[in-house]
CSV table of C-alpha atoms in Angstrom, one decimal:
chain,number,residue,atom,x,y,z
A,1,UNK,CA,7.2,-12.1,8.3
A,2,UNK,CA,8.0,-9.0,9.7
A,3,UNK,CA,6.3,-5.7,10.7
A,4,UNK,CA,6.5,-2.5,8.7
A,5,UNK,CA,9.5,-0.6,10.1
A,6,UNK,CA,11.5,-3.6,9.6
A,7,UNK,CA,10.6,-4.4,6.5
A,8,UNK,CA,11.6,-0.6,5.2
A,9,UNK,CA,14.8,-0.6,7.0
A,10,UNK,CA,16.2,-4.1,5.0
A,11,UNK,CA,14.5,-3.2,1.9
A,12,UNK,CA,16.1,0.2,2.0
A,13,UNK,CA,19.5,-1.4,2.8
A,14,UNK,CA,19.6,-3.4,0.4
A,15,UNK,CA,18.7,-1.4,-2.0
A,16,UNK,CA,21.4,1.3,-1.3
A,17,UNK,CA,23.9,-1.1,-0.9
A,18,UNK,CA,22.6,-2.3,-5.0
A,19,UNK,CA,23.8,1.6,-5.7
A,20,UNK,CA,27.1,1.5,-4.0
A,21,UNK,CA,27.7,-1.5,-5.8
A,22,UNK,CA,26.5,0.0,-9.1
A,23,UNK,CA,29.0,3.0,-8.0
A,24,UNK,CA,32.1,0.7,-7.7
A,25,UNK,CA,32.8,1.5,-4.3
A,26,UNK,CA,33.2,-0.5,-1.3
A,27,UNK,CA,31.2,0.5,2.2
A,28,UNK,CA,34.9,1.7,3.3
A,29,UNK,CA,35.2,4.5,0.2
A,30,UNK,CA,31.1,5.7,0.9
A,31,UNK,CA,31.7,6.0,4.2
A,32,UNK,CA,34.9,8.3,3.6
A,33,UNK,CA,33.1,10.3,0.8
A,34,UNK,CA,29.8,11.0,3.3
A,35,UNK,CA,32.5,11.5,6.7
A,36,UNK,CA,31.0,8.4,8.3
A,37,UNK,CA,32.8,5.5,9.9
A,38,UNK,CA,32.3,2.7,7.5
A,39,UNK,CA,30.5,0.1,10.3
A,40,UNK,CA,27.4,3.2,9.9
A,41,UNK,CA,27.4,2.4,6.1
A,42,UNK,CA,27.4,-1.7,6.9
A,43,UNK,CA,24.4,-1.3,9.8
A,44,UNK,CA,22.2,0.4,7.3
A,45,UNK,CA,23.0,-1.7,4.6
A,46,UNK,CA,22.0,-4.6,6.4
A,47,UNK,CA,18.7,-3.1,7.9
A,48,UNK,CA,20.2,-3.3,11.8
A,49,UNK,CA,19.9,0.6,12.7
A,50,UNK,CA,17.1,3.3,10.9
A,51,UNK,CA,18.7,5.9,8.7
A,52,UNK,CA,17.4,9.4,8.3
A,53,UNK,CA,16.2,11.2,4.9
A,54,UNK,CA,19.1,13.3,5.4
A,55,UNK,CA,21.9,10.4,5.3
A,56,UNK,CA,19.7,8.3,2.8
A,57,UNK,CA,20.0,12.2,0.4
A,58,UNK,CA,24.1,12.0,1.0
A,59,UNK,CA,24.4,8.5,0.3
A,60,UNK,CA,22.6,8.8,-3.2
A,61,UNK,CA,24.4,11.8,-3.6
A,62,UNK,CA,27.4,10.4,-3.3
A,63,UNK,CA,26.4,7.6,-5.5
A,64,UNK,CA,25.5,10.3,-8.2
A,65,UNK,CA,21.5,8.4,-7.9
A,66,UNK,CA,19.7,10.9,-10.6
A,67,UNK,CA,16.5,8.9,-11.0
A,68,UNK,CA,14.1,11.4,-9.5
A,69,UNK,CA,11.3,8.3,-8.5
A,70,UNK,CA,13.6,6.0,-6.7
A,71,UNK,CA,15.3,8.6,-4.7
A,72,UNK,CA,11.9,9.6,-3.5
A,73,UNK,CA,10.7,6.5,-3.0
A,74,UNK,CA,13.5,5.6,-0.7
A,75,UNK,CA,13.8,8.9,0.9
A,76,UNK,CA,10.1,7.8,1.8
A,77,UNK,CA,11.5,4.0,3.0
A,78,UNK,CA,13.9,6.3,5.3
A,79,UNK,CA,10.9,8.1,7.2
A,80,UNK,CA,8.9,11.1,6.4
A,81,UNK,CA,10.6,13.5,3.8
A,82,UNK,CA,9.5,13.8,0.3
A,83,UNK,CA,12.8,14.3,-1.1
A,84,UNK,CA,12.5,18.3,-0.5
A,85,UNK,CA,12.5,18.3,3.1
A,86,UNK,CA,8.4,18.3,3.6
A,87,UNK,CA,6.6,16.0,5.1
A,88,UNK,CA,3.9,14.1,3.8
A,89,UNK,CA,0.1,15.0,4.4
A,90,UNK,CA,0.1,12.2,6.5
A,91,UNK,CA,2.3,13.3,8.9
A,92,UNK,CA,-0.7,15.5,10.3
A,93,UNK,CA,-2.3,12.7,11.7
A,94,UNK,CA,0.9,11.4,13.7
A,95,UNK,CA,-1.5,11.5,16.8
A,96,UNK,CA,-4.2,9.2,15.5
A,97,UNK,CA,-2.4,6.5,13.2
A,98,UNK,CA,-0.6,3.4,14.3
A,99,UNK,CA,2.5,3.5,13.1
A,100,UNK,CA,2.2,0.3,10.7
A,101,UNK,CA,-0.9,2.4,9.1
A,102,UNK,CA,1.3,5.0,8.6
A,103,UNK,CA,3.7,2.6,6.8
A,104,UNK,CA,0.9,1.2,4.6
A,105,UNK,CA,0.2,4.9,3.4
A,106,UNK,CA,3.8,5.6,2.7
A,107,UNK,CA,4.2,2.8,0.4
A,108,UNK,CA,0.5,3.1,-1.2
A,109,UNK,CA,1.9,6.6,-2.2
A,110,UNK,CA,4.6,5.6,-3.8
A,111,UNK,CA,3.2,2.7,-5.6
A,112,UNK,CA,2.7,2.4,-9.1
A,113,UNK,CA,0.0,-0.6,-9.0
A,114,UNK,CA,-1.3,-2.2,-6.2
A,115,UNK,CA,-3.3,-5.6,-6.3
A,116,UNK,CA,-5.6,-6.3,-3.0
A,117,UNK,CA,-7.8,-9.5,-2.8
A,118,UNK,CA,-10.9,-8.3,-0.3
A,119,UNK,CA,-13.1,-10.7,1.3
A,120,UNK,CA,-15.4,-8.4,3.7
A,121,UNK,CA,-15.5,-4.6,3.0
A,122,UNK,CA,-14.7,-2.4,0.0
A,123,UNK,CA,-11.3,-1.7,-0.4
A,124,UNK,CA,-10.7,1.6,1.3
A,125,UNK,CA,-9.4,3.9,-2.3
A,126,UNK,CA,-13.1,2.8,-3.0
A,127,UNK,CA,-14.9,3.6,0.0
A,128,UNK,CA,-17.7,6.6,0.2
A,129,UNK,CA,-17.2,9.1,3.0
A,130,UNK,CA,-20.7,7.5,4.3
A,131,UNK,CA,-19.5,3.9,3.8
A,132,UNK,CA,-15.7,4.6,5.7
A,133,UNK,CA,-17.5,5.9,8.7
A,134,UNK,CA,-19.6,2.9,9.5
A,135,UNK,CA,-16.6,0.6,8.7
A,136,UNK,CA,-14.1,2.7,10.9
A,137,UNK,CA,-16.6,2.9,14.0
A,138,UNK,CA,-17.2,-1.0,13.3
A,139,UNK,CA,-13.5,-1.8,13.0
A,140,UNK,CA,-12.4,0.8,15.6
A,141,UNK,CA,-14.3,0.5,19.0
A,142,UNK,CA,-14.9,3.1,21.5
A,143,UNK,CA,-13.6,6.7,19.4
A,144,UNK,CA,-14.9,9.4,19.9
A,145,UNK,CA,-16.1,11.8,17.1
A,146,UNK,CA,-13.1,13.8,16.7
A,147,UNK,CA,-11.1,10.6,16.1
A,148,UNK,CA,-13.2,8.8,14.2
A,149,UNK,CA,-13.6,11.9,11.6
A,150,UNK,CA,-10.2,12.0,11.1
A,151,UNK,CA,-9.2,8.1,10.6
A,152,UNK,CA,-11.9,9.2,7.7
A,153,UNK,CA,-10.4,11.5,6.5
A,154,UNK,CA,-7.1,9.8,5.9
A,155,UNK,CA,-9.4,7.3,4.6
A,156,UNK,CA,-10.7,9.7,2.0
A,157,UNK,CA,-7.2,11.7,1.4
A,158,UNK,CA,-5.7,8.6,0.6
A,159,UNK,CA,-8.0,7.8,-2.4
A,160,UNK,CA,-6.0,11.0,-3.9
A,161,UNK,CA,-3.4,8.0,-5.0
A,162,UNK,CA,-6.1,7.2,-7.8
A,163,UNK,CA,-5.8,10.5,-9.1
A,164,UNK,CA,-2.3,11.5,-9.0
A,165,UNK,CA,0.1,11.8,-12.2
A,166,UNK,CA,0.4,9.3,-12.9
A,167,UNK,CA,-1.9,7.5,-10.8
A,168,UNK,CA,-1.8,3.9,-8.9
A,169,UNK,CA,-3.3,1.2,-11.0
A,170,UNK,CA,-5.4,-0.5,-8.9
A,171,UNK,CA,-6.4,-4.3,-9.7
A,172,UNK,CA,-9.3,-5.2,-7.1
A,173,UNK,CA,-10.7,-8.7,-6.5
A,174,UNK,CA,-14.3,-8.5,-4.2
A,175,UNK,CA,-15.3,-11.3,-2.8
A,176,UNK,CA,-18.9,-11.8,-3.8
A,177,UNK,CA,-19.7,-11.1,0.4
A,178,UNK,CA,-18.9,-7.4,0.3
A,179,UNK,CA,-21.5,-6.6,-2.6
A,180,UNK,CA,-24.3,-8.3,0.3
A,181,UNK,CA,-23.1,-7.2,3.4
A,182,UNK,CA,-24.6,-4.0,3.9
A,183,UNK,CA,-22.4,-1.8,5.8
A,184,UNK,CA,-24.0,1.6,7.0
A,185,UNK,CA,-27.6,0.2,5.8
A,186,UNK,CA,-29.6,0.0,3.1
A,187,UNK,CA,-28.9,3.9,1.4
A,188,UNK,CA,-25.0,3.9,2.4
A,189,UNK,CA,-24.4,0.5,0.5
A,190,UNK,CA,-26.6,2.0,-3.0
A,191,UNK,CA,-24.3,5.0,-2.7
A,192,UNK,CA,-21.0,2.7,-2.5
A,193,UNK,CA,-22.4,0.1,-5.2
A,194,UNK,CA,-22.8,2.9,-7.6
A,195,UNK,CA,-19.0,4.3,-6.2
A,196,UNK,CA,-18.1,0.9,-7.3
A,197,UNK,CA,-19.6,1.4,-10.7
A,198,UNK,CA,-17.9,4.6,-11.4
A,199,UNK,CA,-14.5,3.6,-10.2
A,200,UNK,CA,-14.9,0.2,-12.3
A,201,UNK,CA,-14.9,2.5,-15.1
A,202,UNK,CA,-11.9,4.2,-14.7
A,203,UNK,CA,-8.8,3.7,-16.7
A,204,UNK,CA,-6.3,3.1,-13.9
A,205,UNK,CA,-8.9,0.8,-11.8
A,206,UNK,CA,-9.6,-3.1,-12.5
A,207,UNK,CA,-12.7,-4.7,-10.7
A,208,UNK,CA,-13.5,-8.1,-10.5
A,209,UNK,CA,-16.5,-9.9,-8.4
A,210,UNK,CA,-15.3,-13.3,-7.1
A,211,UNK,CA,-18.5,-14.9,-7.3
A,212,UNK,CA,-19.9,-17.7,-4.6
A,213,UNK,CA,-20.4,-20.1,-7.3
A,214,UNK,CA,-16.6,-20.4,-7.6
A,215,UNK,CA,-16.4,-22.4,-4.4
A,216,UNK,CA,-13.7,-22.6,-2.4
A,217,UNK,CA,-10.2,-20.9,-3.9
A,218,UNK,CA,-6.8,-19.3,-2.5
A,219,UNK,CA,-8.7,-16.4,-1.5
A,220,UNK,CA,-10.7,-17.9,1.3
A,221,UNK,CA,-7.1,-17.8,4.2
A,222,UNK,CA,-7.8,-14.1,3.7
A,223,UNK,CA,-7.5,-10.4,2.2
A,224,UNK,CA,-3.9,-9.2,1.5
A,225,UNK,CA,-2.2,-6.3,-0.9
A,226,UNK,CA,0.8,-6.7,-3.4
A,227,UNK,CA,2.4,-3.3,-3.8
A,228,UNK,CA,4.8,-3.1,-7.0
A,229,UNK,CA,6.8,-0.2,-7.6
A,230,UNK,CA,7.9,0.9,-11.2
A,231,UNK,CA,11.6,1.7,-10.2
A,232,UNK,CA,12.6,-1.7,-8.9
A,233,UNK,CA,10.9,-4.7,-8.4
A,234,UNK,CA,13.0,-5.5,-5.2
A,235,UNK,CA,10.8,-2.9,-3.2
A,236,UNK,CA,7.9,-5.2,-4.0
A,237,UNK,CA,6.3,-6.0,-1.0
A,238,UNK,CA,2.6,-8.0,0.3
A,239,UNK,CA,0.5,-6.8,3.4
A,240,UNK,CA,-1.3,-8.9,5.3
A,241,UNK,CA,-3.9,-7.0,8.0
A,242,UNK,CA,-4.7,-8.5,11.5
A,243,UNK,CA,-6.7,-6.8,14.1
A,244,UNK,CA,-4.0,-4.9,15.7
A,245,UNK,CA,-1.3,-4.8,13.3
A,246,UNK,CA,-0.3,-5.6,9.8
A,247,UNK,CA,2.5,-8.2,8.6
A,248,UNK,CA,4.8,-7.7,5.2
A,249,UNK,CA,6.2,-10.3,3.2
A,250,UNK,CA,9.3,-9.2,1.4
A,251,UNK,CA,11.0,-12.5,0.7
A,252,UNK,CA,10.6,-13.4,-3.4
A,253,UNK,CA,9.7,-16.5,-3.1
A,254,UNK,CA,6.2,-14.8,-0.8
A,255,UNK,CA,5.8,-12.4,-3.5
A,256,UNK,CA,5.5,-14.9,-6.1
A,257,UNK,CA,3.3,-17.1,-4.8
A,258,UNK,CA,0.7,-14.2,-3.9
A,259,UNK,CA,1.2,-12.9,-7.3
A,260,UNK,CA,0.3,-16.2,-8.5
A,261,UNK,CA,-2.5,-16.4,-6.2
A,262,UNK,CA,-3.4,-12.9,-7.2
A,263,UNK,CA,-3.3,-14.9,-10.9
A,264,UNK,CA,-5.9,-17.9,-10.4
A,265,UNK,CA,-8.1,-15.2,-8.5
A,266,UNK,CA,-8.0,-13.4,-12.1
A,267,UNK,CA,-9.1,-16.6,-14.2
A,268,UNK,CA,-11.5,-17.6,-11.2
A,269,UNK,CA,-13.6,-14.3,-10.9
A,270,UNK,CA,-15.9,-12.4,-13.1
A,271,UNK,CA,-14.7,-10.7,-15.9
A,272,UNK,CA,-14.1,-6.6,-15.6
A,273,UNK,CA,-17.1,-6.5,-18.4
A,274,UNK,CA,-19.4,-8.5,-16.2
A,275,UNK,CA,-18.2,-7.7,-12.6
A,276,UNK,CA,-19.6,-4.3,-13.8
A,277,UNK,CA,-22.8,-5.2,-14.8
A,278,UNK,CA,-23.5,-7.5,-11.8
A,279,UNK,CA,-22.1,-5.1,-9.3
A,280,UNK,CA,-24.9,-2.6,-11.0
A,281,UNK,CA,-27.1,-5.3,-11.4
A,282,UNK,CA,-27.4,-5.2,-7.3
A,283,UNK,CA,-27.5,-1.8,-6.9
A,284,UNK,CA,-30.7,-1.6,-9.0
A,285,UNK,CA,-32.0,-4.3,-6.8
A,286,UNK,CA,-31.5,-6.9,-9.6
């Protein structure tokens, strides 16, 4: 297990010393082509030094890399640039993210699915402005207004993934616990059930209530997110949140065994059709 920044800087490595590879050419003839010293080329490739967007554009560049996604997704592995020298929206809120949370939004962005098990709140790409205040001064102690308004509203900008072209595809398991635990009271938790309802609804979005009656299952040692990216499945990572700090599993044998968790939680939960009606159920005080 390793944090974040870690976690980038191997999976980045390794996959730009897959494109060398691909290229023909050893670390010695990419380091000549880019004007590098060919131990540079070996200490990124192996994750021990950062790289930045700049080095990461002449190395794919100099493997003549023409797949538009993956060069942005790892220009976004090397740090902040979106392949065009901009930063990402993000970046404005340098001041009040950790940097692991900054980490998680970079790869949410880049994404194409995304599969979170959640055992106490509403996934935050769900959350109602209303709702992600009372969880972020819960979670958060002690901010003032000025910080708490914007941790929401990199709450809320990050919901934008759901929209994009094309958009994440979200596949959400809810404990049966975060339908009942009302966070914000009584009004904020009918506005986020009925949020719930109209996301369940959407193409791109899969719901499913894990109900009590299915007892104990692999669900109950915590919450976690698989992120799977469309231009190689060796990016493919799984978060796991902790107070202070988030961990990521990279290693494939993690990444199946969550994806098989991710699996049984499917067969063990409510259907889409039904997770629907109960969650509406609820929020018309069924």
């Amino acid at each position: 297990m390793q944090h974040g920044p870690a976690v980038r800087r191997r999976k980045l490595g390794a996959e730009l010393r897959s494109l060398r590879t691909s290229a023909g050419l050893t670390s010695g003839e990419a380091a000549r082509l880019v004007g590098w010293h060919q131990s540079k080329v070996s200490r990124i490739e192996t994750g021990a030094s950062g790289v930045k967007p700049a080095d990461v554009r002449l190395l794919l560049d100099a493997y003549a890399v023409a797949d538009a996604q993956l060069r942005e997704l790892l220009m976004v592995l090397a740090g902040s640039d979106d392949g065009n020298g901009r930063h990402h929206w993000w970046h404005a809120y340098r001041g009040v993210l950790p940097p692991t949370y900054r980490d998680f939004i970079s790869l949410e962005s880049q994404a194409s699915a995304m599969s979170t098990l959640e055992t106490s709140v509403v996934p935050g790409l769900l959350q109602t402005p209303e709702y992600a205040t009372a969880v972020t001064r819960a979670a958060v102690g002690g901010l003032d207004d000025d910080r708490l308004d914007a941790l929401v509203e990199v709450r809320l900008a990050r919901q934008d993934v759901l929209r994009s072209d094309p958009p994440l595809e979200l596949s959400a398991v809810l404990d049966e616990a975060v339908l009942h635990r009302e966070v914000g009271g009584p009004d904020v938790m009918a506005r986020q059930l009925e949020r719930l309802v109209e996301a369940a609804q959407l193409p791109q979005v899969r719901l499913q209530v894990l109900p009590f009656a299915a007892g104990a299952h692999v669900g109950v040692t915590g919450p976690f997110v698989i992120f799977s990216f469309a231009s190689t499945s060796d990016l493919d990572v799984v978060v796991l949140d902790h107070l202070t700090s988030s961990l990521y599993l990279e290693r494939k044998e993690d990444l199946q065994a969550y994806t098989e968790a991710f699996n049984a939680l499917h067969y063990h939960a409510l259907s889409p059709e039904d997770s629907l009606e109960y969650i509406a159920g609820i929020g018309d005080g069924a």
